[in-house]
mmCIF file of C-alpha atoms in Angstrom:
data_model
loop_
_atom_site.group_PDB
_atom_site.id
_atom_site.type_symbol
_atom_site.label_atom_id
_atom_site.label_comp_id
_atom_site.label_asym_id
_atom_site.label_seq_id
_atom_site.Cartn_x
_atom_site.Cartn_y
_atom_site.Cartn_z
ATOM 1 C CA ASP J 1 -22.126 0.815 11.293
ATOM 2 C CA ALA J 2 -23.477 -2.291 13.335
ATOM 3 C CA MET J 3 -24.846 -4.557 10.739
ATOM 4 C CA VAL J 4 -26.340 -7.383 12.606
ATOM 5 C CA ILE J 5 -28.036 -5.864 16.395
ATOM 6 C CA GLN J 6 -29.054 -8.309 18.805
ATOM 7 C CA ASN J 7 -31.279 -7.067 21.447
ATOM 8 C CA PRO J 8 -30.995 -7.334 24.861
ATOM 9 C CA ARG J 9 -27.303 -7.975 25.297
ATOM 10 C CA TYR J 10 -28.348 -9.581 28.720
ATOM 11 C CA GLN J 11 -31.543 -11.469 29.536
ATOM 12 C CA VAL J 12 -32.748 -12.954 32.734
ATOM 13 C CA THR J 13 -35.953 -14.474 32.890
ATOM 14 C CA GLN J 14 -37.312 -17.128 35.081
ATOM 15 C CA PHE J 15 -37.821 -20.738 34.627
ATOM 16 C CA GLY J 16 -40.776 -21.517 32.667
ATOM 17 C CA LYS J 17 -41.450 -17.973 31.741
ATOM 18 C CA PRO J 18 -41.697 -17.184 27.993
ATOM 19 C CA VAL J 19 -39.135 -14.987 26.622
ATOM 20 C CA THR J 20 -38.499 -13.356 23.165
ATOM 21 C CA LEU J 21 -34.919 -12.460 21.905
ATOM 22 C CA SER J 22 -34.517 -10.167 18.603
ATOM 23 C CA CYS J 23 -32.329 -9.388 15.921
ATOM 24 C CA SER J 24 -32.031 -7.118 12.833
ATOM 25 C CA GLN J 25 -29.817 -6.278 10.313
ATOM 26 C CA THR J 26 -28.892 -3.505 7.788
ATOM 27 C CA LEU J 27 -27.443 -5.882 5.051
ATOM 28 C CA ASN J 28 -30.551 -6.742 3.540
ATOM 29 C CA HIS J 29 -29.464 -10.341 3.513
ATOM 30 C CA ASN J 30 -31.950 -13.150 2.634
ATOM 31 C CA VAL J 31 -30.726 -15.851 5.183
ATOM 32 C CA MET J 32 -31.168 -15.452 8.943
ATOM 33 C CA TYR J 33 -29.520 -17.883 11.363
ATOM 34 C CA TRP J 34 -30.134 -18.738 15.148
ATOM 35 C CA TYR J 35 -27.363 -20.134 17.046
ATOM 36 C CA GLN J 36 -27.259 -21.579 20.297
ATOM 37 C CA GLN J 37 -24.018 -21.558 22.068
ATOM 38 C CA LYS J 38 -23.280 -23.079 25.764
ATOM 39 C CA SER J 39 -20.150 -22.341 27.639
ATOM 40 C CA SER J 40 -17.014 -23.821 26.289
ATOM 41 C CA GLN J 41 -18.872 -25.392 23.378
ATOM 42 C CA ALA J 42 -19.772 -24.670 19.683
ATOM 43 C CA PRO J 43 -22.131 -22.811 17.975
ATOM 44 C CA LYS J 44 -25.215 -24.929 17.395
ATOM 45 C CA LEU J 45 -27.808 -24.052 14.655
ATOM 46 C CA LEU J 46 -31.319 -24.001 15.801
ATOM 47 C CA PHE J 47 -32.621 -23.003 12.396
ATOM 48 C CA HIS J 48 -32.773 -20.428 9.645
ATOM 49 C CA TYR J 49 -34.661 -18.552 7.283
ATOM 50 C CA TYR J 50 -34.237 -18.013 3.664
ATOM 51 C CA ASP J 51 -36.550 -15.120 3.154
ATOM 52 C CA LYS J 52 -39.877 -16.017 4.418
ATOM 53 C CA ASP J 53 -38.868 -19.885 4.113
ATOM 54 C CA PHE J 54 -38.391 -21.773 7.750
ATOM 55 C CA ASN J 55 -36.233 -24.344 8.250
ATOM 56 C CA ASN J 56 -35.680 -26.138 11.723
ATOM 57 C CA GLU J 57 -32.833 -28.098 12.321
ATOM 58 C CA ALA J 58 -33.950 -31.922 13.216
ATOM 59 C CA ASP J 59 -32.835 -31.767 16.912
ATOM 60 C CA THR J 60 -33.971 -28.189 17.872
ATOM 61 C CA PRO J 61 -36.441 -28.439 20.657
ATOM 62 C CA ASP J 62 -40.059 -27.649 20.071
ATOM 63 C CA ASN J 63 -39.574 -25.224 22.832
ATOM 64 C CA PHE J 64 -37.651 -22.838 20.488
ATOM 65 C CA GLN J 65 -39.669 -21.074 17.907
ATOM 66 C CA SER J 66 -38.813 -17.926 15.372
ATOM 67 C CA ARG J 67 -40.549 -15.552 13.698
ATOM 68 C CA ARG J 68 -39.425 -13.373 10.648
ATOM 69 C CA PRO J 69 -41.916 -10.836 9.974
ATOM 70 C CA ASN J 70 -39.734 -8.986 7.125
ATOM 71 C CA THR J 71 -36.530 -8.887 5.888
ATOM 72 C CA SER J 72 -34.723 -7.060 8.726
ATOM 73 C CA PHE J 73 -36.043 -8.611 11.663
ATOM 74 C CA CYS J 74 -35.877 -12.204 13.127
ATOM 75 C CA PHE J 75 -36.794 -13.069 16.525
ATOM 76 C CA LEU J 76 -36.210 -16.220 19.079
ATOM 77 C CA ASP J 77 -38.978 -16.992 20.891
ATOM 78 C CA ILE J 78 -38.464 -19.794 23.986
ATOM 79 C CA ARG J 79 -41.650 -20.818 25.165
ATOM 80 C CA SER J 80 -40.705 -22.238 28.572
ATOM 81 C CA PRO J 81 -37.224 -21.596 29.412
ATOM 82 C CA GLY J 82 -35.589 -24.709 31.330
ATOM 83 C CA LEU J 83 -32.220 -24.006 33.164
ATOM 84 C CA GLY J 84 -30.757 -25.954 30.403
ATOM 85 C CA ASP J 85 -31.363 -23.162 28.076
ATOM 86 C CA ALA J 86 -29.281 -20.874 29.445
ATOM 87 C CA ALA J 87 -26.759 -19.977 26.819
ATOM 88 C CA MET J 88 -25.295 -17.416 24.511
ATOM 89 C CA TYR J 89 -28.067 -17.195 21.508
ATOM 90 C CA LEU J 90 -26.095 -15.686 18.048
ATOM 91 C CA CYS J 91 -27.845 -14.329 15.144
ATOM 92 C CA ALA J 92 -26.291 -14.412 11.992
ATOM 93 C CA THR J 93 -27.005 -13.613 8.408
ATOM 94 C CA SER J 94 -25.893 -14.342 4.833
ATOM 95 C CA ARG J 95 -26.681 -12.346 1.375
ATOM 96 C CA SER J 96 -28.236 -15.677 0.024
ATOM 97 C CA ARG J 97 -28.031 -19.602 -0.210
ATOM 98 C CA GLY J 98 -25.011 -19.270 -2.672
ATOM 99 C CA SER J 99 -23.057 -17.238 -0.628
ATOM 100 C CA TYR J 100 -21.273 -18.823 2.325
ATOM 101 C CA GLU J 101 -20.002 -15.898 4.736
ATOM 102 C CA GLN J 102 -22.240 -15.546 7.667
ATOM 103 C CA TYR J 103 -22.126 -12.114 9.581
ATOM 104 C CA PHE J 104 -22.558 -12.567 13.262
ATOM 105 C CA GLY J 105 -24.137 -10.107 15.632
ATOM 106 C CA PRO J 106 -22.745 -9.780 19.227
ATOM 107 C CA GLY J 107 -25.166 -12.234 21.078
ATOM 108 C CA THR J 108 -27.668 -12.409 23.601
ATOM 109 C CA ARG J 109 -26.377 -14.008 26.810
ATOM 110 C CA LEU J 110 -29.658 -15.559 28.462
ATOM 111 C CA THR J 111 -29.847 -16.452 32.042
ATOM 112 C CA VAL J 112 -32.894 -18.673 33.186
ATOM 113 C CA THR J 113 -33.195 -18.448 37.307
ATOM 114 C CA ALA Y 1 -23.787 -36.195 9.298
ATOM 115 C CA GLN Y 2 -20.912 -33.723 9.544
ATOM 116 C CA ARG Y 3 -18.423 -33.451 12.506
ATOM 117 C CA VAL Y 4 -15.672 -30.672 13.214
ATOM 118 C CA THR Y 5 -13.111 -31.482 15.772
ATOM 119 C CA GLN Y 6 -10.792 -29.163 17.492
ATOM 120 C CA PRO Y 7 -8.347 -31.356 19.507
ATOM 121 C CA GLU Y 8 -6.849 -28.446 21.718
ATOM 122 C CA LYS Y 9 -9.129 -26.135 23.519
ATOM 123 C CA LEU Y 10 -6.228 -23.724 24.658
ATOM 124 C CA LEU Y 11 -2.866 -23.327 22.750
ATOM 125 C CA SER Y 12 -0.212 -21.054 24.311
ATOM 126 C CA VAL Y 13 2.777 -19.494 22.288
ATOM 127 C CA PHE Y 14 5.320 -17.119 22.606
ATOM 128 C CA LYS Y 15 5.185 -13.812 20.175
ATOM 129 C CA GLY Y 16 7.104 -14.324 17.188
ATOM 130 C CA ALA Y 17 6.720 -18.514 17.309
ATOM 131 C CA PRO Y 18 4.828 -20.327 14.901
ATOM 132 C CA VAL Y 19 1.328 -21.379 15.550
ATOM 133 C CA GLU Y 20 -0.681 -24.091 14.009
ATOM 134 C CA LEU Y 21 -4.517 -24.727 15.143
ATOM 135 C CA LYS Y 22 -5.522 -28.026 14.124
ATOM 136 C CA CYS Y 23 -8.740 -28.691 12.871
ATOM 137 C CA ASN Y 24 -10.182 -32.343 11.619
ATOM 138 C CA TYR Y 25 -13.391 -33.328 9.962
ATOM 139 C CA SER Y 26 -15.588 -35.880 8.878
ATOM 140 C CA TYR Y 27 -17.957 -35.847 5.626
ATOM 141 C CA SER Y 28 -18.989 -37.922 3.104
ATOM 142 C CA GLY Y 29 -19.223 -35.394 0.492
ATOM 143 C CA SER Y 30 -17.388 -32.406 -0.511
ATOM 144 C CA PRO Y 31 -17.044 -29.795 2.146
ATOM 145 C CA GLU Y 32 -16.392 -26.132 2.247
ATOM 146 C CA LEU Y 33 -14.028 -25.327 5.134
ATOM 147 C CA PHE Y 34 -13.872 -22.162 7.180
ATOM 148 C CA TRP Y 35 -11.742 -20.319 10.074
ATOM 149 C CA TYR Y 36 -13.771 -18.133 11.972
ATOM 150 C CA VAL Y 37 -12.485 -15.646 14.853
ATOM 151 C CA GLN Y 38 -13.487 -14.294 18.050
ATOM 152 C CA TYR Y 39 -11.438 -11.671 19.477
ATOM 153 C CA SER Y 40 -11.840 -10.220 22.855
ATOM 154 C CA ARG Y 41 -15.562 -8.503 23.286
ATOM 155 C CA GLN Y 42 -16.009 -8.726 19.485
ATOM 156 C CA ARG Y 43 -18.434 -10.738 17.416
ATOM 157 C CA LEU Y 44 -17.674 -13.915 15.538
ATOM 158 C CA GLN Y 45 -16.377 -13.044 12.193
ATOM 159 C CA LEU Y 46 -15.091 -15.013 9.126
ATOM 160 C CA LEU Y 47 -11.042 -15.350 9.067
ATOM 161 C CA LEU Y 48 -10.571 -17.445 5.919
ATOM 162 C CA ARG Y 49 -12.256 -20.072 3.970
ATOM 163 C CA HIS Y 50 -10.254 -22.654 1.833
ATOM 164 C CA ILE Y 51 -12.035 -22.044 -1.611
ATOM 165 C CA SER Y 52 -10.361 -18.618 -1.454
ATOM 166 C CA ARG Y 53 -6.836 -19.676 -1.202
ATOM 167 C CA GLU Y 54 -5.738 -16.684 0.649
ATOM 168 C CA SER Y 55 -3.604 -15.473 3.499
ATOM 169 C CA ILE Y 56 -5.624 -13.424 6.017
ATOM 170 C CA LYS Y 57 -3.514 -11.427 8.696
ATOM 171 C CA GLY Y 58 -0.862 -13.772 8.270
ATOM 172 C CA PHE Y 59 -2.631 -17.022 8.136
ATOM 173 C CA THR Y 60 -3.138 -19.687 6.041
ATOM 174 C CA ALA Y 61 -5.082 -22.767 5.935
ATOM 175 C CA ASP Y 62 -4.904 -25.753 3.477
ATOM 176 C CA LEU Y 63 -7.672 -28.408 2.914
ATOM 177 C CA ASN Y 64 -6.131 -31.820 3.223
ATOM 178 C CA LYS Y 65 -8.742 -34.429 2.017
ATOM 179 C CA GLY Y 66 -6.660 -37.349 2.616
ATOM 180 C CA GLU Y 67 -6.300 -36.646 6.204
ATOM 181 C CA THR Y 68 -9.556 -34.851 6.069
ATOM 182 C CA SER Y 69 -7.690 -31.803 8.047
ATOM 183 C CA PHE Y 70 -7.551 -27.880 7.813
ATOM 184 C CA HIS Y 71 -5.286 -26.779 10.012
ATOM 185 C CA LEU Y 72 -4.663 -23.050 10.448
ATOM 186 C CA LYS Y 73 -0.753 -22.059 10.287
ATOM 187 C CA LYS Y 74 1.035 -18.483 10.961
ATOM 188 C CA PRO Y 75 4.766 -18.526 10.799
ATOM 189 C CA PHE Y 76 5.182 -15.779 13.234
ATOM 190 C CA ALA Y 77 2.269 -15.256 16.160
ATOM 191 C CA GLN Y 78 1.504 -11.818 17.234
ATOM 192 C CA GLU Y 79 -0.028 -10.652 20.319
ATOM 193 C CA GLU Y 80 -2.893 -9.355 18.638
ATOM 194 C CA ASP Y 81 -3.729 -13.077 17.276
ATOM 195 C CA SER Y 82 -4.899 -14.012 20.992
ATOM 196 C CA ALA Y 83 -8.701 -14.943 20.189
ATOM 197 C CA MET Y 84 -11.054 -17.958 20.060
ATOM 198 C CA TYR Y 85 -10.790 -19.580 16.838
ATOM 199 C CA TYR Y 86 -13.338 -21.910 15.360
ATOM 200 C CA CYS Y 87 -13.129 -24.342 12.149
ATOM 201 C CA ALA Y 88 -16.392 -24.822 10.571
ATOM 202 C CA LEU Y 89 -17.782 -26.974 7.633
ATOM 203 C CA SER Y 90 -20.520 -26.372 5.335
ATOM 204 C CA PRO Y 91 -21.179 -29.121 2.328
ATOM 205 C CA LEU Y 92 -20.443 -27.421 -1.029
ATOM 206 C CA ASN Y 93 -23.981 -26.672 -2.981
ATOM 207 C CA ASN Y 94 -25.591 -27.087 0.227
ATOM 208 C CA ALA Y 95 -28.756 -24.594 -0.143
ATOM 209 C CA GLY Y 96 -28.962 -23.551 3.301
ATOM 210 C CA ASN Y 97 -25.170 -22.705 3.952
ATOM 211 C CA MET Y 98 -25.349 -24.901 7.163
ATOM 212 C CA LEU Y 99 -22.270 -24.344 9.309
ATOM 213 C CA THR Y 100 -21.046 -26.913 11.783
ATOM 214 C CA PHE Y 101 -18.669 -25.758 13.972
ATOM 215 C CA GLY Y 102 -16.125 -27.214 16.006
ATOM 216 C CA GLY Y 103 -15.385 -26.622 19.583
ATOM 217 C CA GLY Y 104 -13.047 -23.921 19.277
ATOM 218 C CA THR Y 105 -9.373 -23.195 20.200
ATOM 219 C CA ARG Y 106 -8.122 -20.340 22.486
ATOM 220 C CA LEU Y 107 -4.957 -18.980 21.214
ATOM 221 C CA MET Y 108 -3.049 -17.171 23.556
ATOM 222 C CA VAL Y 109 0.142 -15.345 22.461
ATOM 223 C CA LYS Y 110 2.447 -14.255 25.286
ATOM 224 C CA PRO Y 111 4.933 -11.330 24.998
#
């Protein structure tokens, strides 16, 4: 009965090699979020989609992009990963802008070699 | 800009002892405050939010606007409460449900 699914759970990529992380949801929620969480730090919002409307946080590096082809799926693309991009990436959803509970996926741990 | 501070990285208590996880925030407007919890090998999930005024799993949290705090309390800790706890803030009436998280406090409840 997984509601927010992230694949893969662990991803290893090489320095500078593009990588894509995926998230899917069975909740039919309008809003999807991507967070970056580095070791022993707080989750940090990268961007979110309200339906197809993309919203980038001001300090999210240009190296990070996102796609949401439909309600269920959202992708995080890292164009040229650096060593500093190694982190846990969390996907979350919420029903709408007026609904504040966010439902999180299990995360994808990205290692950059 | 908003900020959430959890001053304790680790809090260790014995089973049956009271527990208080501290959270302080800074935000110029009206915030909504949350506690999220992550148990071992599980995903991050909502524990409670101030606007609901609920007690979840014996935990309560009161928003103190004067002290800009939202401390999480439980009178008698249980071993199953051991987890990572994150305090989070969202501006009320915010169109995007933006959450700003604190750094988290790891609660360890010893038998």
